[in-house]
Amino acid sequence: MKKSATSRRIFIRNIGIAGMSFGLGIHANSLFGKSITKGKRIGIIGLDTSHSIEFSKVLNNPAAGPEFAGYKVVSAYPKGSNDIESSSSRIPGYTEEIKKYGVAIAGSIKELLDNVDVVLLETNDGRLHLEQALLVFKAGKPVFIDKPVAASLKDVIAIYEAAKQSKTPMFSSSSLRYFQDAEQIVKGKYGKVLGAEVHSPAHLEKTHPDLFWYGIHGVEVLFTIMGTGCKTVVRVATPDTDLVVGTWDDQRIGNFRGLRAGKIDYGLTVYAEKEIITLNEFPGYNPLLQQIIHFFETRESPVDPQATLEIYAFMEAADESKRKGGVPVSIETVMQMARKT
């Protein structure tokens, strides 16, 4: 695709997360011969996602940089999805693999919580997140909850309310939020953002609302650029494609295209006052992991909870629009319906 005078393509180097293979049998609180400082011990709930392995590779690498502040994964509880085969089938292999990085396997979430200071809730199945999160909140451990926050808008709201009531620091985000140049775009490097179009994979999982399972990545990018304030959502859906159009309170339009056929990839076009910016590559996990560690250090979420709630309300409104044949659905309406339950 040629670069026009009114647009430029910003290529973001895909940051690979290199790992090392470490010996087995290393005690979790004395990784690589060094005692882990209390306050820096991470526990992982859920070994049904590659994120658990990738995060452990980076953090438990003896050469981990200062940006990771000495945090190490010391314990992991494998469960984990029960009936989503694509996730549950990974658990045995990932359980064995994570041991290579000196991580002890816990027999229960309680056992894990007794031996860690902070938590990565990585279970792929969002239906389990409310129950698991409540145990973490009861223990008062700061927690990062990987996408999706839950498998329904009402559970997402319940999790955030429980975190607030228990005064437990909580943070959730897709790794795609932290792509290069995002902050500068939002701060006005190219003038005001007038609109945006995002495409991403949008594979479906019957146990979750359509966009919660994978479309969340693209939707989070859309909200990263557009900000909050979406009022109505319209969705057109076919077996291979979703097109979800949101209208913001200042009359800006942002849309998400979910891909399930043909070439499936991530991409973003931002319509700004001074330029049209196109991004076709996004970073690996390191930028998100750095934000997670900063969150553990400060106990302050880098993403406003209200912004995350609006993202999930947008996706729920998209489902409601589909059910109603593509009519506009109000974000506020779906929020009110979810809060009632």
GROMACS .gro file of C-alpha atoms in nm:
model
  341
    1MET     CA    1   0.000   0.000   0.000
    2LYS     CA    2   0.151   0.332  -0.107
    3LYS     CA    3   0.190   0.619   0.134
    4SER     CA    4  -0.014   0.923   0.035
    5ALA     CA    5   0.058   1.289   0.106
    6THR     CA    6  -0.216   1.294   0.366
    7SER     CA    7  -0.127   0.979   0.548
    8ARG     CA    8   0.172   0.797   0.676
    9ARG     CA    9   0.224   0.449   0.787
   10ILE     CA   10   0.376   0.405   1.125
   11PHE     CA   11   0.539   0.070   1.164
   12ILE     CA   12   0.578  -0.047   1.518
   13ARG     CA   13   0.847  -0.297   1.575
   14ASN     CA   14   0.703  -0.621   1.699
   15ILE     CA   15   0.884  -0.676   2.021
   16GLY     CA   16   0.953  -1.044   2.063
   17ILE     CA   17   0.963  -1.174   2.414
   18ALA     CA   18   1.273  -1.382   2.432
   19GLY     CA   19   1.296  -1.634   2.709
   20MET     CA   20   1.559  -1.862   2.846
   21SER     CA   21   1.528  -2.222   2.953
   22PHE     CA   22   1.602  -2.259   3.321
   23GLY     CA   23   1.666  -2.568   3.528
   24LEU     CA   24   1.388  -2.753   3.709
   25GLY     CA   25   1.357  -2.794   4.082
   26ILE     CA   26   1.430  -2.434   4.182
   27HIS     CA   27   1.242  -2.323   4.492
   28ALA     CA   28   0.991  -2.056   4.397
   29ASN     CA   29   1.095  -1.810   4.666
   30SER     CA   30   1.463  -1.847   4.586
   31LEU     CA   31   1.473  -1.818   4.209
   32PHE     CA   32   1.814  -1.863   4.053
   33GLY     CA   33   1.983  -1.859   4.390
   34LYS     CA   34   1.841  -1.519   4.489
   35SER     CA   35   1.580  -1.463   4.756
   36ILE     CA   36   1.266  -1.290   4.630
   37THR     CA   37   1.192  -0.971   4.820
   38LYS     CA   38   0.860  -0.982   5.001
   39GLY     CA   39   0.624  -0.755   4.814
   40LYS     CA   40   0.764  -0.864   4.478
   41ARG     CA   41   0.622  -1.218   4.466
   42ILE     CA   42   0.372  -1.272   4.184
   43GLY     CA   43   0.114  -1.548   4.170
   44ILE     CA   44  -0.060  -1.655   3.848
   45ILE     CA   45  -0.413  -1.793   3.841
   46GLY     CA   46  -0.477  -1.985   3.520
   47LEU     CA   47  -0.234  -2.176   3.300
   48ASP     CA   48  -0.467  -2.203   3.001
   49THR     CA   49  -0.320  -1.905   2.816
   50SER     CA   50   0.019  -1.833   2.662
   51HIS     CA   51   0.026  -1.503   2.855
   52SER     CA   52   0.112  -1.694   3.174
   53ILE     CA   53   0.417  -1.844   3.009
   54GLU     CA   54   0.529  -1.528   2.828
   55PHE     CA   55   0.503  -1.313   3.141
   56SER     CA   56   0.701  -1.569   3.343
   57LYS     CA   57   0.972  -1.588   3.075
   58VAL     CA   58   1.032  -1.216   3.097
   59LEU     CA   59   1.001  -1.164   3.471
   60ASN     CA   60   1.198  -1.471   3.580
   61ASN     CA   61   1.480  -1.414   3.337
   62PRO     CA   62   1.797  -1.339   3.537
   63ALA     CA   63   1.862  -1.057   3.290
   64ALA     CA   64   1.520  -0.893   3.344
   65GLY     CA   65   1.562  -0.516   3.323
   66PRO     CA   66   1.506  -0.257   3.598
   67GLU     CA   67   1.166  -0.171   3.449
   68PHE     CA   68   1.038  -0.495   3.604
   69ALA     CA   69   1.153  -0.382   3.951
   70GLY     CA   70   1.259  -0.725   4.074
   71TYR     CA   71   0.914  -0.883   4.052
   72LYS     CA   72   0.916  -1.260   3.996
   73VAL     CA   73   0.649  -1.521   3.937
   74VAL     CA   74   0.682  -1.763   4.226
   75SER     CA   75   0.358  -1.963   4.218
   76ALA     CA   76   0.085  -2.062   3.974
   77TYR     CA   77  -0.254  -2.229   4.008
   78PRO     CA   78  -0.331  -2.415   3.681
   79LYS     CA   79  -0.712  -2.383   3.659
   80GLY     CA   80  -0.812  -2.259   3.419
   81SER     CA   81  -1.094  -2.318   3.181
   82ASN     CA   82  -1.293  -2.635   3.235
   83ASP     CA   83  -1.503  -2.678   2.920
   84ILE     CA   84  -1.343  -2.454   2.655
   85GLU     CA   85  -1.129  -2.716   2.481
   86SER     CA   86  -0.897  -2.472   2.306
   87SER     CA   87  -0.798  -2.338   2.650
   88SER     CA   88  -0.828  -2.636   2.885
   89SER     CA   89  -0.615  -2.854   2.657
   90ARG     CA   90  -0.321  -2.618   2.715
   91ILE     CA   91  -0.314  -2.658   3.093
   92PRO     CA   92  -0.103  -2.977   3.123
   93GLY     CA   93   0.164  -2.853   2.882
   94TYR     CA   94   0.179  -2.502   3.027
   95THR     CA   95   0.194  -2.645   3.381
   96GLU     CA   96   0.508  -2.837   3.293
   97GLU     CA   97   0.655  -2.548   3.097
   98ILE     CA   98   0.615  -2.287   3.369
   99LYS     CA   99   0.810  -2.507   3.612
  100LYS     CA  100   1.115  -2.443   3.393
  101TYR     CA  101   1.113  -2.085   3.517
  102GLY     CA  102   1.124  -2.182   3.883
  103VAL     CA  103   0.750  -2.145   3.943
  104ALA     CA  104   0.588  -2.364   4.208
  105ILE     CA  105   0.249  -2.518   4.131
  106ALA     CA  106  -0.021  -2.443   4.390
  107GLY     CA  107  -0.298  -2.689   4.466
  108SER     CA  108  -0.557  -2.417   4.524
  109ILE     CA  109  -0.607  -2.044   4.489
  110LYS     CA  110  -0.591  -2.014   4.869
  111GLU     CA  111  -0.252  -2.185   4.875
  112LEU     CA  112  -0.129  -1.950   4.604
  113LEU     CA  113  -0.258  -1.641   4.784
  114ASP     CA  114  -0.082  -1.743   5.105
  115ASN     CA  115   0.254  -1.730   4.928
  116VAL     CA  116   0.237  -1.427   4.696
  117ASP     CA  117   0.201  -1.051   4.724
  118VAL     CA  118   0.030  -0.964   4.394
  119VAL     CA  119  -0.170  -1.160   4.138
  120LEU     CA  120  -0.204  -1.202   3.763
  121LEU     CA  121  -0.551  -1.347   3.702
  122GLU     CA  122  -0.493  -1.509   3.363
  123THR     CA  123  -0.773  -1.766   3.335
  124ASN     CA  124  -0.895  -1.752   2.975
  125ASP     CA  125  -1.255  -1.832   3.072
  126GLY     CA  126  -1.415  -1.507   3.182
  127ARG     CA  127  -1.703  -1.695   3.345
  128LEU     CA  128  -1.469  -1.792   3.630
  129HIS     CA  129  -1.329  -1.446   3.692
  130LEU     CA  130  -1.587  -1.317   3.940
  131GLU     CA  131  -1.547  -1.615   4.172
  132GLN     CA  132  -1.168  -1.608   4.142
  133ALA     CA  133  -1.145  -1.231   4.180
  134LEU     CA  134  -1.353  -1.235   4.499
  135LEU     CA  135  -1.100  -1.471   4.658
  136VAL     CA  136  -0.818  -1.234   4.559
  137PHE     CA  137  -1.009  -0.931   4.691
  138LYS     CA  138  -1.077  -1.110   5.020
  139ALA     CA  139  -0.702  -1.163   5.056
  140GLY     CA  140  -0.639  -0.797   4.971
  141LYS     CA  141  -0.388  -0.873   4.695
  142PRO     CA  142  -0.350  -0.622   4.409
  143VAL     CA  143  -0.454  -0.795   4.088
  144PHE     CA  144  -0.424  -0.759   3.713
  145ILE     CA  145  -0.718  -0.931   3.541
  146ASP     CA  146  -0.641  -1.030   3.184
  147LYS     CA  147  -0.900  -0.996   2.910
  148PRO     CA  148  -1.187  -1.045   2.923
  149VAL     CA  149  -1.258  -0.901   3.268
  150ALA     CA  150  -1.558  -1.136   3.276
  151ALA     CA  151  -1.801  -1.312   3.044
  152SER     CA  152  -2.090  -1.069   3.096
  153LEU     CA  153  -2.128  -0.698   3.154
  154LYS     CA  154  -2.303  -0.762   3.485
  155ASP     CA  155  -2.005  -0.965   3.610
  156VAL     CA  156  -1.763  -0.694   3.493
  157ILE     CA  157  -1.959  -0.438   3.694
  158ALA     CA  158  -1.972  -0.674   3.995
  159ILE     CA  159  -1.595  -0.726   3.986
  160TYR     CA  160  -1.520  -0.354   3.979
  161GLU     CA  161  -1.773  -0.287   4.256
  162ALA     CA  162  -1.622  -0.563   4.471
  163ALA     CA  163  -1.270  -0.427   4.414
  164LYS     CA  164  -1.389  -0.082   4.518
  165GLN     CA  165  -1.570  -0.206   4.828
  166SER     CA  166  -1.276  -0.419   4.939
  167LYS     CA  167  -1.031  -0.138   4.854
  168THR     CA  168  -0.825  -0.382   4.649
  169PRO     CA  169  -0.621  -0.229   4.363
  170MET     CA  170  -0.729  -0.376   4.029
  171PHE     CA  171  -0.631  -0.322   3.667
  172SER     CA  172  -0.731  -0.477   3.334
  173SER     CA  173  -0.620  -0.409   2.979
  174SER     CA  174  -0.541  -0.564   2.643
  175SER     CA  175  -0.175  -0.553   2.540
  176LEU     CA  176  -0.279  -0.360   2.229
  177ARG     CA  177  -0.362  -0.050   2.433
  178TYR     CA  178   0.008   0.026   2.466
  179PHE     CA  179   0.113   0.059   2.105
  180GLN     CA  180   0.382   0.309   2.014
  181ASP     CA  181   0.265   0.666   1.944
  182ALA     CA  182  -0.078   0.609   2.104
  183GLU     CA  183  -0.015   0.859   2.383
  184GLN     CA  184   0.114   1.124   2.143
  185ILE     CA  185  -0.187   1.080   1.914
  186VAL     CA  186  -0.427   1.117   2.205
  187LYS     CA  187  -0.240   1.424   2.335
  188GLY     CA  188  -0.281   1.599   2.001
  189LYS     CA  189   0.038   1.540   1.807
  190TYR     CA  190  -0.169   1.545   1.487
  191GLY     CA  191  -0.446   1.769   1.616
  192LYS     CA  192  -0.779   1.656   1.751
  193VAL     CA  193  -0.880   1.296   1.683
  194LEU     CA  194  -1.192   1.321   1.468
  195GLY     CA  195  -1.255   0.950   1.426
  196ALA     CA  196  -1.093   0.608   1.404
  197GLU     CA  197  -1.133   0.271   1.235
  198VAL     CA  198  -0.989  -0.047   1.385
  199HIS     CA  199  -0.979  -0.403   1.254
  200SER     CA  200  -0.872  -0.711   1.446
  201PRO     CA  201  -0.945  -1.082   1.477
  202ALA     CA  202  -1.290  -1.147   1.622
  203HIS     CA  203  -1.311  -1.523   1.672
  204LEU     CA  204  -1.623  -1.633   1.858
  205GLU     CA  205  -1.665  -1.855   2.164
  206LYS     CA  206  -2.020  -1.973   2.236
  207THR     CA  207  -1.979  -1.931   2.613
  208HIS     CA  208  -1.899  -1.559   2.586
  209PRO     CA  209  -2.063  -1.252   2.429
  210ASP     CA  210  -1.936  -1.226   2.073
  211LEU     CA  211  -1.675  -0.953   2.108
  212PHE     CA  212  -1.568  -1.036   2.464
  213TRP     CA  213  -1.366  -1.340   2.356
  214TYR     CA  214  -1.130  -1.185   2.099
  215GLY     CA  215  -1.279  -0.868   1.957
  216ILE     CA  216  -1.193  -0.701   2.289
  217HIS     CA  217  -0.841  -0.637   2.155
  218GLY     CA  218  -0.959  -0.423   1.866
  219VAL     CA  219  -1.229  -0.251   2.069
  220GLU     CA  220  -0.974  -0.152   2.333
  221VAL     CA  221  -0.758   0.006   2.064
  222LEU     CA  222  -1.061   0.201   1.940
  223PHE     CA  223  -1.129   0.339   2.288
  224THR     CA  224  -0.760   0.410   2.349
  225ILE     CA  225  -0.771   0.654   2.056
  226MET     CA  226  -1.129   0.783   2.080
  227GLY     CA  227  -1.153   0.802   2.459
  228THR     CA  228  -1.476   0.760   2.652
  229GLY     CA  229  -1.809   0.919   2.567
  230CYS     CA  230  -1.960   0.669   2.323
  231LYS     CA  231  -2.340   0.706   2.332
  232THR     CA  232  -2.489   0.465   2.077
  233VAL     CA  233  -2.378   0.150   1.897
  234VAL     CA  234  -2.494  -0.012   1.572
  235ARG     CA  235  -2.378  -0.356   1.459
  236VAL     CA  236  -2.396  -0.540   1.130
  237ALA     CA  237  -2.293  -0.905   1.159
  238THR     CA  238  -2.233  -1.190   0.916
  239PRO     CA  239  -2.062  -1.526   0.981
  240ASP     CA  240  -1.727  -1.386   0.861
  241THR     CA  241  -1.739  -1.021   0.966
  242ASP     CA  242  -1.864  -0.777   1.227
  243LEU     CA  243  -1.895  -0.405   1.169
  244VAL     CA  244  -1.968  -0.208   1.486
  245VAL     CA  245  -2.014   0.168   1.462
  246GLY     CA  246  -2.015   0.390   1.769
  247THR     CA  247  -2.126   0.753   1.785
  248TRP     CA  248  -1.960   0.962   2.055
  249ASP     CA  249  -2.124   1.242   2.250
  250ASP     CA  250  -1.940   1.504   2.044
  251GLN     CA  251  -2.065   1.350   1.717
  252ARG     CA  252  -1.736   1.177   1.636
  253ILE     CA  253  -1.764   0.829   1.484
  254GLY     CA  254  -1.545   0.530   1.561
  255ASN     CA  255  -1.587   0.184   1.418
  256PHE     CA  256  -1.457  -0.166   1.475
  257ARG     CA  257  -1.434  -0.434   1.205
  258GLY     CA  258  -1.404  -0.788   1.341
  259LEU     CA  259  -1.242  -1.040   1.107
  260ARG     CA  260  -1.306  -1.415   1.089
  261ALA     CA  261  -1.217  -1.495   0.726
  262GLY     CA  262  -0.942  -1.417   0.476
  263LYS     CA  263  -0.636  -1.227   0.594
  264ILE     CA  264  -0.685  -1.173   0.967
  265ASP     CA  265  -0.465  -0.912   1.135
  266TYR     CA  266  -0.464  -0.595   1.343
  267GLY     CA  267  -0.480  -0.244   1.204
  268LEU     CA  268  -0.583   0.110   1.290
  269THR     CA  269  -0.658   0.427   1.098
  270VAL     CA  270  -0.686   0.752   1.291
  271TYR     CA  271  -0.854   1.054   1.133
  272ALA     CA  272  -0.699   1.360   1.293
  273GLU     CA  273  -0.712   1.730   1.211
  274LYS     CA  274  -0.363   1.742   1.062
  275GLU     CA  275  -0.306   1.393   0.932
  276ILE     CA  276  -0.448   1.047   0.869
  277ILE     CA  277  -0.235   0.794   1.054
  278THR     CA  278  -0.232   0.424   0.970
  279LEU     CA  279  -0.080   0.162   1.198
  280ASN     CA  280  -0.041  -0.197   1.087
  281GLU     CA  281   0.179  -0.354   1.350
  282PHE     CA  282   0.151  -0.366   1.725
  283PRO     CA  283   0.400  -0.451   2.002
  284GLY     CA  284   0.435  -0.769   2.198
  285TYR     CA  285   0.358  -0.807   2.567
  286ASN     CA  286   0.646  -0.608   2.718
  287PRO     CA  287   0.475  -0.266   2.714
  288LEU     CA  288   0.171  -0.409   2.894
  289LEU     CA  289   0.390  -0.600   3.139
  290GLN     CA  290   0.575  -0.281   3.226
  291GLN     CA  291   0.242  -0.113   3.300
  292ILE     CA  292   0.140  -0.407   3.519
  293ILE     CA  293   0.460  -0.381   3.723
  294HIS     CA  294   0.415  -0.004   3.757
  295PHE     CA  295   0.061  -0.075   3.882
  296PHE     CA  296   0.192  -0.323   4.139
  297GLU     CA  297   0.443  -0.062   4.256
  298THR     CA  298   0.202   0.232   4.277
  299ARG     CA  299  -0.127   0.048   4.345
  300GLU     CA  300  -0.287   0.286   4.093
  301SER     CA  301  -0.455   0.158   3.776
  302PRO     CA  302  -0.319   0.321   3.459
  303VAL     CA  303  -0.665   0.283   3.305
  304ASP     CA  304  -0.969   0.455   3.454
  305PRO     CA  305  -1.219   0.186   3.561
  306GLN     CA  306  -1.498   0.385   3.396
  307ALA     CA  307  -1.314   0.360   3.064
  308THR     CA  308  -1.294  -0.018   3.094
  309LEU     CA  309  -1.661  -0.042   3.190
  310GLU     CA  310  -1.754   0.161   2.882
  311ILE     CA  311  -1.553  -0.074   2.659
  312TYR     CA  312  -1.752  -0.372   2.785
  313ALA     CA  313  -2.079  -0.180   2.760
  314PHE     CA  314  -1.990  -0.101   2.397
  315MET     CA  315  -1.945  -0.472   2.326
  316GLU     CA  316  -2.265  -0.563   2.508
  317ALA     CA  317  -2.453  -0.294   2.315
  318ALA     CA  318  -2.313  -0.445   1.995
  319ASP     CA  319  -2.467  -0.780   2.088
  320GLU     CA  320  -2.798  -0.613   2.170
  321SER     CA  321  -2.796  -0.432   1.835
  322LYS     CA  322  -2.737  -0.764   1.660
  323ARG     CA  323  -3.026  -0.925   1.848
  324LYS     CA  324  -3.251  -0.636   1.741
  325GLY     CA  325  -3.153  -0.651   1.375
  326GLY     CA  326  -2.896  -0.372   1.364
  327VAL     CA  327  -3.079  -0.085   1.534
  328PRO     CA  328  -2.887   0.172   1.743
  329VAL     CA  329  -2.850   0.075   2.109
  330SER     CA  330  -2.766   0.315   2.389
  331ILE     CA  331  -2.460   0.247   2.606
  332GLU     CA  332  -2.647   0.387   2.904
  333THR     CA  333  -2.937   0.147   2.845
  334VAL     CA  334  -2.721  -0.165   2.856
  335MET     CA  335  -2.538  -0.034   3.163
  336GLN     CA  336  -2.869   0.018   3.345
  337MET     CA  337  -2.988  -0.331   3.247
  338ALA     CA  338  -2.664  -0.489   3.371
  339ARG     CA  339  -2.669  -0.299   3.700
  340LYS     CA  340  -3.023  -0.417   3.773
  341THR     CA  341  -2.903  -0.777   3.769
   0.00000   0.00000   0.00000
